[in-house]
Amino acid sequence: MRHGRTITAGLTALALGAGLAIGGATSASAESAGNWGTFTLSGSSKAYTGTMTMAGFPETTFTSNSRQSTVVGGASTWQSANTPSGAVYGTSRGHTYMNQRPTVDSGNPASASTTTYTFAESTPGASSWSFVLGDIDADRATISATVSGGGAATADQLGYEGSYNSCSAAATGGWSCTPDPDGTTGRDRPTWDDATRTLTGNTAAVDTAGATAWFTPTVSLTSLTITYQQRSGFPVYQTWFADRTAAISGTATLDGTPIPGAVVRVTAPRGTLYTTTTDADGNFVFPRLPVIANYRVEVTPPPGATGTASVPGVSLARAGVPGGTDQTVDFTFTAPDDTVSVIGTVVDEDGDPVSNAPVVITDPDTGDTLVDTTTNSDGAYTGSDLPPDSDLDVSIADELPVTIVTGDVDAAPAAPADITAPAAVIATVAGVVSLDGAPVSADRVVELVDESGAVVASTTTDADGRYAFATSAGTYTVRTERPAPGATGDTANTGVTAAAGERVSSDLPFASPAAAIAVTTDQPGTVVDTNDDPVTGVAVVATPIDPEAGAPVTSVTDDDGAFDLTGLQPTTEYEIAVDVEGAETATVVTPESGAATPLAFVVLAAAAPVPTTPAVPSTSPSAMPSDPGSGGTGSAPVGRSGDAGDRGPLAYTGTDLVPGLIAAGVLVLLGAALLTYRAVRNRRRTEHLQD
């Protein structure tokens, strides 16, 4: 089975928070994109928490009572583009996944581990995302989920797509895998039972490579639970998440001229709101939206203009295909017949745009108000249905008016010179976005939202993580996306009160997720010779029986013949060997935490290395490990007399050596036979190590 070491996931993904997404005006993708989730992990054995972040997907957290959970980087095990899931989402190579064990390696259902993923909002429907379970062979996984409204998902709604094998022998471009015990490779596939919603490995419950199944839920889910149980051996299973996203892009124009800074909103059918603003060319894009149908796309229209400001029923889904397709939605506004338009800009004394500033356009001859609006994110104001070739007054925040001149009918909108708003009427909202006390990188999007929930300004951080909005007085919310998957901290500051002529600070600090605590155990012991003298300076090696349980660990005996093998995996079977010719080995199962019961190895005096200084006999009594069957730690028992079988070395009793040596010779032969048996038994185990 697959077993990975803890790897800190450092991949960046688009984060969705509090039912909103923040996007920038970038180029739309040429086609829909497949995404694999990024995992983070915190906590320790049987008390793990973590996150799963994926573009176009709700914020996801999880809890697990798994004995051992690790985040694996995907460099040595992955879903290739030629697997069924990879054909939809692309290869997962280089993307993280979860490796998890049961609570206890026991066939008892009560020993299963439970991992529950909770979604901040309902997941997309329309079969636009999947989860993949790998290495289901000598184990089983039972799947349950809740749907929107709180009911339990049916087996059909979980969307079992099928089982396959992901290793290189079965899928081109797959990871390298060694032969299975039956001499074949890449043939093992788990079996799905609709009635129990259980995925079960091969009938013989033998350890193989690459047995995988994938699921594409057909309804929106609010949680997903995987209950994982051992059937034999030391099991571990893998979990991936994947989805597809597509883009909605377009252009907003007024009488053929781009509208900069216009706020564009996309609302998903389940209520999720995404916002962005148009760039200087009037272009906008939402590059990674879930592949579902019935989006509504809206823009803030120019006052007095004609045109459609809201387009419903935009679908990124293709019937029967989870791939999706990009869509274009343009907003074309024009002035009414025989009237003209204007697009102007309000800036502060430094030339920076002033957003959300009240702008009133009046006819100086009649005193009539022709336009009453506010500047947008780029400080731009628009107006239409204006008289052509006319001098009009423009007032900013009740300041003295500035004269502008409109153009001819059928001409492009007038573009008067920038109007500078006095400092006394400008309120500044500024701050720093940071991660672990250090400024985030440039170009992190920050939005300013008014009390009605409307986005009034959008900007990006500079190289020092700073942002600033020049705006009008009011109470606002400042929000951004998480700068790293799983980062903790508020994504929005509410109740930010900005006064005219003053500057208010609103920092957005984040912290990286806590690193998972690697739980390890240690195996102490001593090595003495048949004269009861300590054997110093010899290596003692602990080798996991399952090669995927980690690398061997080595310790060297000290002057008292003592050793301590540290950093061993908990509840894992190891063979302990002393690097002395003819020395016996011991097989132990490490405890869940702490130190195992000490071992006492006895080697023939003639076989022991000759110390350079006289050895001092140890006065410490040899510890007596308990038998696992009697509720001990699971270390190999060591007896002072009797037959130790293959469970540990015999200690010297201090009596006549000749009978003992004869017995030892017999035991060596027995041990050799047992080791041969064990080697045959363990040939089925794979040699592939997780990264």
PDB file of N, CA, C and O in Angstrom, residues 365-418:
ATOM      1  N   ASP A 365     -28.184  76.186 -17.600  1.00  0.00           N
ATOM      2  CA  ASP A 365     -29.214  77.111 -18.066  1.00  0.00           C
ATOM      3  C   ASP A 365     -30.534  76.887 -17.351  1.00  0.00           C
ATOM      4  O   ASP A 365     -31.249  77.845 -17.022  1.00  0.00           O
ATOM      5  N   THR A 366     -30.876  75.634 -17.096  1.00  0.00           N
ATOM      6  CA  THR A 366     -32.171  75.337 -16.481  1.00  0.00           C
ATOM      7  C   THR A 366     -32.055  74.915 -15.028  1.00  0.00           C
ATOM      8  O   THR A 366     -33.054  74.896 -14.290  1.00  0.00           O
ATOM      9  N   GLY A 367     -30.833  74.530 -14.621  1.00  0.00           N
ATOM     10  CA  GLY A 367     -30.656  74.018 -13.266  1.00  0.00           C
ATOM     11  C   GLY A 367     -31.116  72.585 -13.100  1.00  0.00           C
ATOM     12  O   GLY A 367     -31.083  72.039 -11.990  1.00  0.00           O
ATOM     13  N   ASP A 368     -31.535  71.940 -14.193  1.00  0.00           N
ATOM     14  CA  ASP A 368     -32.017  70.560 -14.116  1.00  0.00           C
ATOM     15  C   ASP A 368     -30.848  69.595 -13.883  1.00  0.00           C
ATOM     16  O   ASP A 368     -29.758  69.754 -14.459  1.00  0.00           O
ATOM     17  N   THR A 369     -31.103  68.584 -13.031  1.00  0.00           N
ATOM     18  CA  THR A 369     -30.118  67.515 -12.820  1.00  0.00           C
ATOM     19  C   THR A 369     -30.277  66.492 -13.927  1.00  0.00           C
ATOM     20  O   THR A 369     -31.343  65.890 -14.099  1.00  0.00           O
ATOM     21  N   LEU A 370     -29.207  66.295 -14.682  1.00  0.00           N
ATOM     22  CA  LEU A 370     -29.243  65.358 -15.804  1.00  0.00           C
ATOM     23  C   LEU A 370     -28.688  63.980 -15.428  1.00  0.00           C
ATOM     24  O   LEU A 370     -29.161  62.966 -15.933  1.00  0.00           O
ATOM     25  N   VAL A 371     -27.701  63.938 -14.555  1.00  0.00           N
ATOM     26  CA  VAL A 371     -27.085  62.678 -14.110  1.00  0.00           C
ATOM     27  C   VAL A 371     -26.752  62.797 -12.631  1.00  0.00           C
ATOM     28  O   VAL A 371     -26.198  63.814 -12.196  1.00  0.00           O
ATOM     29  N   ASP A 372     -27.107  61.770 -11.864  1.00  0.00           N
ATOM     30  CA  ASP A 372     -26.741  61.692 -10.443  1.00  0.00           C
ATOM     31  C   ASP A 372     -26.157  60.291 -10.225  1.00  0.00           C
ATOM     32  O   ASP A 372     -26.879  59.300 -10.206  1.00  0.00           O
ATOM     33  N   THR A 373     -24.837  60.189 -10.087  1.00  0.00           N
ATOM     34  CA  THR A 373     -24.177  58.885 -10.045  1.00  0.00           C
ATOM     35  C   THR A 373     -22.985  58.930  -9.100  1.00  0.00           C
ATOM     36  O   THR A 373     -22.787  59.921  -8.379  1.00  0.00           O
ATOM     37  N   THR A 374     -22.193  57.890  -9.105  1.00  0.00           N
ATOM     38  CA  THR A 374     -20.940  57.852  -8.341  1.00  0.00           C
ATOM     39  C   THR A 374     -19.846  57.305  -9.248  1.00  0.00           C
ATOM     40  O   THR A 374     -20.110  56.587 -10.221  1.00  0.00           O
ATOM     41  N   THR A 375     -18.617  57.629  -8.909  1.00  0.00           N
ATOM     42  CA  THR A 375     -17.493  57.096  -9.682  1.00  0.00           C
ATOM     43  C   THR A 375     -17.325  55.607  -9.380  1.00  0.00           C
ATOM     44  O   THR A 375     -17.670  55.123  -8.310  1.00  0.00           O
ATOM     45  N   ASN A 376     -16.785  54.904 -10.360  1.00  0.00           N
ATOM     46  CA  ASN A 376     -16.586  53.469 -10.161  1.00  0.00           C
ATOM     47  C   ASN A 376     -15.179  53.179  -9.665  1.00  0.00           C
ATOM     48  O   ASN A 376     -14.461  54.073  -9.204  1.00  0.00           O
ATOM     49  N   SER A 377     -14.767  51.934  -9.777  1.00  0.00           N
ATOM     50  CA  SER A 377     -13.495  51.504  -9.210  1.00  0.00           C
ATOM     51  C   SER A 377     -12.303  52.257  -9.787  1.00  0.00           C
ATOM     52  O   SER A 377     -11.301  52.459  -9.102  1.00  0.00           O
ATOM     53  N   ASP A 378     -12.390  52.667 -11.051  1.00  0.00           N
ATOM     54  CA  ASP A 378     -11.297  53.416 -11.677  1.00  0.00           C
ATOM     55  C   ASP A 378     -11.492  54.921 -11.582  1.00  0.00           C
ATOM     56  O   ASP A 378     -10.818  55.686 -12.288  1.00  0.00           O
ATOM     57  N   GLY A 379     -12.421  55.353 -10.724  1.00  0.00           N
ATOM     58  CA  GLY A 379     -12.699  56.783 -10.605  1.00  0.00           C
ATOM     59  C   GLY A 379     -13.479  57.333 -11.778  1.00  0.00           C
ATOM     60  O   GLY A 379     -13.628  58.559 -11.906  1.00  0.00           O
ATOM     61  N   ALA A 380     -13.988  56.465 -12.634  1.00  0.00           N
ATOM     62  CA  ALA A 380     -14.709  56.914 -13.831  1.00  0.00           C
ATOM     63  C   ALA A 380     -16.181  57.148 -13.511  1.00  0.00           C
ATOM     64  O   ALA A 380     -16.788  56.435 -12.714  1.00  0.00           O
ATOM     65  N   TYR A 381     -16.751  58.161 -14.155  1.00  0.00           N
ATOM     66  CA  TYR A 381     -18.193  58.382 -14.104  1.00  0.00           C
ATOM     67  C   TYR A 381     -18.696  58.391 -15.546  1.00  0.00           C
ATOM     68  O   TYR A 381     -17.986  58.752 -16.477  1.00  0.00           O
ATOM     69  N   THR A 382     -19.903  57.915 -15.711  1.00  0.00           N
ATOM     70  CA  THR A 382     -20.510  57.891 -17.039  1.00  0.00           C
ATOM     71  C   THR A 382     -21.868  58.556 -16.983  1.00  0.00           C
ATOM     72  O   THR A 382     -22.527  58.583 -15.941  1.00  0.00           O
ATOM     73  N   GLY A 383     -22.280  59.089 -18.103  1.00  0.00           N
ATOM     74  CA  GLY A 383     -23.606  59.672 -18.212  1.00  0.00           C
ATOM     75  C   GLY A 383     -24.063  59.624 -19.653  1.00  0.00           C
ATOM     76  O   GLY A 383     -23.244  59.695 -20.576  1.00  0.00           O
ATOM     77  N   SER A 384     -25.348  59.446 -19.834  1.00  0.00           N
ATOM     78  CA  SER A 384     -25.902  59.388 -21.180  1.00  0.00           C
ATOM     79  C   SER A 384     -27.209  60.170 -21.195  1.00  0.00           C
ATOM     80  O   SER A 384     -27.629  60.743 -20.185  1.00  0.00           O
ATOM     81  N   ASP A 385     -27.838  60.214 -22.411  1.00  0.00           N
ATOM     82  CA  ASP A 385     -29.077  60.994 -22.566  1.00  0.00           C
ATOM     83  C   ASP A 385     -28.824  62.470 -22.265  1.00  0.00           C
ATOM     84  O   ASP A 385     -29.643  63.166 -21.658  1.00  0.00           O
ATOM     85  N   LEU A 386     -27.642  62.962 -22.736  1.00  0.00           N
ATOM     86  CA  LEU A 386     -27.258  64.353 -22.512  1.00  0.00           C
ATOM     87  C   LEU A 386     -27.424  65.150 -23.808  1.00  0.00           C
ATOM     88  O   LEU A 386     -27.303  64.605 -24.912  1.00  0.00           O
ATOM     89  N   PRO A 387     -27.642  66.439 -23.693  1.00  0.00           N
ATOM     90  CA  PRO A 387     -27.780  67.265 -24.902  1.00  0.00           C
ATOM     91  C   PRO A 387     -26.435  67.393 -25.609  1.00  0.00           C
ATOM     92  O   PRO A 387     -25.394  67.559 -24.955  1.00  0.00           O
ATOM     93  N   PRO A 388     -26.418  67.321 -26.948  1.00  0.00           N
ATOM     94  CA  PRO A 388     -25.154  67.440 -27.682  1.00  0.00           C
ATOM     95  C   PRO A 388     -24.663  68.884 -27.710  1.00  0.00           C
ATOM     96  O   PRO A 388     -25.428  69.834 -27.519  1.00  0.00           O
ATOM     97  N   ASP A 389     -23.369  69.011 -27.912  1.00  0.00           N
ATOM     98  CA  ASP A 389     -22.728  70.325 -28.094  1.00  0.00           C
ATOM     99  C   ASP A 389     -23.157  71.311 -27.020  1.00  0.00           C
ATOM    100  O   ASP A 389     -23.545  72.453 -27.299  1.00  0.00           O
ATOM    101  N   SER A 390     -23.059  70.900 -25.784  1.00  0.00           N
ATOM    102  CA  SER A 390     -23.541  71.735 -24.680  1.00  0.00           C
ATOM    103  C   SER A 390     -22.476  71.847 -23.596  1.00  0.00           C
ATOM    104  O   SER A 390     -21.671  70.937 -23.378  1.00  0.00           O
ATOM    105  N   ASP A 391     -22.510  73.019 -22.909  1.00  0.00           N
ATOM    106  CA  ASP A 391     -21.700  73.202 -21.712  1.00  0.00           C
ATOM    107  C   ASP A 391     -22.528  72.752 -20.508  1.00  0.00           C
ATOM    108  O   ASP A 391     -23.628  73.281 -20.262  1.00  0.00           O
ATOM    109  N   LEU A 392     -21.987  71.806 -19.746  1.00  0.00           N
ATOM    110  CA  LEU A 392     -22.689  71.281 -18.579  1.00  0.00           C
ATOM    111  C   LEU A 392     -21.811  71.417 -17.350  1.00  0.00           C
ATOM    112  O   LEU A 392     -20.577  71.486 -17.451  1.00  0.00           O
ATOM    113  N   ASP A 393     -22.463  71.456 -16.180  1.00  0.00           N
ATOM    114  CA  ASP A 393     -21.729  71.547 -14.919  1.00  0.00           C
ATOM    115  C   ASP A 393     -21.615  70.171 -14.272  1.00  0.00           C
ATOM    116  O   ASP A 393     -22.594  69.416 -14.213  1.00  0.00           O
ATOM    117  N   VAL A 394     -20.399  69.875 -13.778  1.00  0.00           N
ATOM    118  CA  VAL A 394     -20.164  68.626 -13.045  1.00  0.00           C
ATOM    119  C   VAL A 394     -19.687  68.982 -11.650  1.00  0.00           C
ATOM    120  O   VAL A 394     -18.669  69.673 -11.491  1.00  0.00           O
ATOM    121  N   SER A 395     -20.415  68.513 -10.638  1.00  0.00           N
ATOM    122  CA  SER A 395     -20.056  68.771  -9.238  1.00  0.00           C
ATOM    123  C   SER A 395     -19.621  67.463  -8.580  1.00  0.00           C
ATOM    124  O   SER A 395     -20.277  66.424  -8.752  1.00  0.00           O
ATOM    125  N   ILE A 396     -18.515  67.528  -7.830  1.00  0.00           N
ATOM    126  CA  ILE A 396     -17.986  66.371  -7.108  1.00  0.00           C
ATOM    127  C   ILE A 396     -18.189  66.607  -5.618  1.00  0.00           C
ATOM    128  O   ILE A 396     -17.644  67.558  -5.046  1.00  0.00           O
ATOM    129  N   ALA A 397     -19.023  65.768  -4.990  1.00  0.00           N
ATOM    130  CA  ALA A 397     -19.258  65.831  -3.542  1.00  0.00           C
ATOM    131  C   ALA A 397     -19.644  67.238  -3.109  1.00  0.00           C
ATOM    132  O   ALA A 397     -19.106  67.782  -2.135  1.00  0.00           O
ATOM    133  N   ASP A 398     -20.585  67.843  -3.848  1.00  0.00           N
ATOM    134  CA  ASP A 398     -21.125  69.165  -3.494  1.00  0.00           C
ATOM    135  C   ASP A 398     -20.093  70.279  -3.574  1.00  0.00           C
ATOM    136  O   ASP A 398     -20.319  71.378  -3.037  1.00  0.00           O
ATOM    137  N   GLU A 399     -18.970  70.013  -4.232  1.00  0.00           N
ATOM    138  CA  GLU A 399     -17.992  71.074  -4.433  1.00  0.00           C
ATOM    139  C   GLU A 399     -18.444  71.959  -5.592  1.00  0.00           C
ATOM    140  O   GLU A 399     -19.393  71.647  -6.323  1.00  0.00           O
ATOM    141  N   LEU A 400     -17.739  73.073  -5.790  1.00  0.00           N
ATOM    142  CA  LEU A 400     -18.074  73.971  -6.887  1.00  0.00           C
ATOM    143  C   LEU A 400     -17.977  73.230  -8.208  1.00  0.00           C
ATOM    144  O   LEU A 400     -17.068  72.420  -8.412  1.00  0.00           O
ATOM    145  N   PRO A 401     -18.919  73.466  -9.138  1.00  0.00           N
ATOM    146  CA  PRO A 401     -18.953  72.693 -10.383  1.00  0.00           C
ATOM    147  C   PRO A 401     -17.802  73.038 -11.319  1.00  0.00           C
ATOM    148  O   PRO A 401     -17.220  74.117 -11.267  1.00  0.00           O
ATOM    149  N   VAL A 402     -17.515  72.060 -12.175  1.00  0.00           N
ATOM    150  CA  VAL A 402     -16.544  72.202 -13.246  1.00  0.00           C
ATOM    151  C   VAL A 402     -17.304  72.062 -14.552  1.00  0.00           C
ATOM    152  O   VAL A 402     -18.194  71.214 -14.681  1.00  0.00           O
ATOM    153  N   THR A 403     -16.960  72.905 -15.532  1.00  0.00           N
ATOM    154  CA  THR A 403     -17.670  72.868 -16.811  1.00  0.00           C
ATOM    155  C   THR A 403     -17.064  71.814 -17.726  1.00  0.00           C
ATOM    156  O   THR A 403     -15.839  71.728 -17.883  1.00  0.00           O
ATOM    157  N   ILE A 404     -17.941  71.025 -18.342  1.00  0.00           N
ATOM    158  CA  ILE A 404     -17.513  70.081 -19.372  1.00  0.00           C
ATOM    159  C   ILE A 404     -18.325  70.367 -20.631  1.00  0.00           C
ATOM    160  O   ILE A 404     -19.393  70.988 -20.562  1.00  0.00           O
ATOM    161  N   VAL A 405     -17.813  69.914 -21.783  1.00  0.00           N
ATOM    162  CA  VAL A 405     -18.478  70.153 -23.060  1.00  0.00           C
ATOM    163  C   VAL A 405     -18.797  68.810 -23.696  1.00  0.00           C
ATOM    164  O   VAL A 405     -17.918  67.959 -23.849  1.00  0.00           O
ATOM    165  N   THR A 406     -20.054  68.614 -24.067  1.00  0.00           N
ATOM    166  CA  THR A 406     -20.453  67.373 -24.739  1.00  0.00           C
ATOM    167  C   THR A 406     -20.151  67.465 -26.222  1.00  0.00           C
ATOM    168  O   THR A 406     -19.910  68.539 -26.767  1.00  0.00           O
ATOM    169  N   GLY A 407     -20.177  66.322 -26.905  1.00  0.00           N
ATOM    170  CA  GLY A 407     -19.824  66.276 -28.315  1.00  0.00           C
ATOM    171  C   GLY A 407     -21.042  66.226 -29.215  1.00  0.00           C
ATOM    172  O   GLY A 407     -22.176  66.481 -28.796  1.00  0.00           O
ATOM    173  N   ASP A 408     -20.778  65.860 -30.483  1.00  0.00           N
ATOM    174  CA  ASP A 408     -21.831  65.785 -31.492  1.00  0.00           C
ATOM    175  C   ASP A 408     -22.587  64.460 -31.377  1.00  0.00           C
ATOM    176  O   ASP A 408     -22.071  63.455 -30.889  1.00  0.00           O
ATOM    177  N   VAL A 409     -23.809  64.471 -31.888  1.00  0.00           N
ATOM    178  CA  VAL A 409     -24.588  63.240 -31.987  1.00  0.00           C
ATOM    179  C   VAL A 409     -23.828  62.258 -32.880  1.00  0.00           C
ATOM    180  O   VAL A 409     -23.221  62.651 -33.885  1.00  0.00           O
ATOM    181  N   ASP A 410     -23.879  61.018 -32.521  1.00  0.00           N
ATOM    182  CA  ASP A 410     -23.221  59.918 -33.231  1.00  0.00           C
ATOM    183  C   ASP A 410     -21.710  59.913 -33.062  1.00  0.00           C
ATOM    184  O   ASP A 410     -21.027  59.050 -33.633  1.00  0.00           O
ATOM    185  N   ALA A 411     -21.175  60.849 -32.272  1.00  0.00           N
ATOM    186  CA  ALA A 411     -19.737  60.840 -32.000  1.00  0.00           C
ATOM    187  C   ALA A 411     -19.468  59.973 -30.761  1.00  0.00           C
ATOM    188  O   ALA A 411     -20.376  59.603 -30.017  1.00  0.00           O
ATOM    189  N   ALA A 412     -18.201  59.668 -30.557  1.00  0.00           N
ATOM    190  CA  ALA A 412     -17.819  58.924 -29.358  1.00  0.00           C
ATOM    191  C   ALA A 412     -18.123  59.768 -28.128  1.00  0.00           C
ATOM    192  O   ALA A 412     -18.202  61.005 -28.202  1.00  0.00           O
ATOM    193  N   PRO A 413     -18.317  59.145 -26.981  1.00  0.00           N
ATOM    194  CA  PRO A 413     -18.604  59.915 -25.767  1.00  0.00           C
ATOM    195  C   PRO A 413     -17.517  60.941 -25.497  1.00  0.00           C
ATOM    196  O   PRO A 413     -16.330  60.714 -25.767  1.00  0.00           O
ATOM    197  N   ALA A 414     -17.935  62.101 -24.994  1.00  0.00           N
ATOM    198  CA  ALA A 414     -16.969  63.132 -24.623  1.00  0.00           C
ATOM    199  C   ALA A 414     -16.079  62.603 -23.502  1.00  0.00           C
ATOM    200  O   ALA A 414     -16.526  61.847 -22.641  1.00  0.00           O
ATOM    201  N   ALA A 415     -14.804  63.001 -23.530  1.00  0.00           N
ATOM    202  CA  ALA A 415     -13.843  62.586 -22.508  1.00  0.00           C
ATOM    203  C   ALA A 415     -13.204  63.823 -21.922  1.00  0.00           C
ATOM    204  O   ALA A 415     -12.096  64.214 -22.307  1.00  0.00           O
ATOM    205  N   PRO A 416     -13.907  64.505 -21.021  1.00  0.00           N
ATOM    206  CA  PRO A 416     -13.374  65.749 -20.449  1.00  0.00           C
ATOM    207  C   PRO A 416     -12.124  65.482 -19.632  1.00  0.00           C
ATOM    208  O   PRO A 416     -11.836  64.346 -19.252  1.00  0.00           O
ATOM    209  N   ALA A 417     -11.372  66.533 -19.371  1.00  0.00           N
ATOM    210  CA  ALA A 417     -10.162  66.418 -18.563  1.00  0.00           C
ATOM    211  C   ALA A 417     -10.513  65.899 -17.171  1.00  0.00           C
ATOM    212  O   ALA A 417     -11.626  66.102 -16.670  1.00  0.00           O
ATOM    213  N   ASP A 418      -9.552  65.229 -16.559  1.00  0.00           N
ATOM    214  CA  ASP A 418      -9.780  64.708 -15.219  1.00  0.00           C
ATOM    215  C   ASP A 418     -10.151  65.839 -14.266  1.00  0.00           C
ATOM    216  O   ASP A 418      -9.590  66.952 -14.328  1.00  0.00           O
TER     217      ASP A 418
END
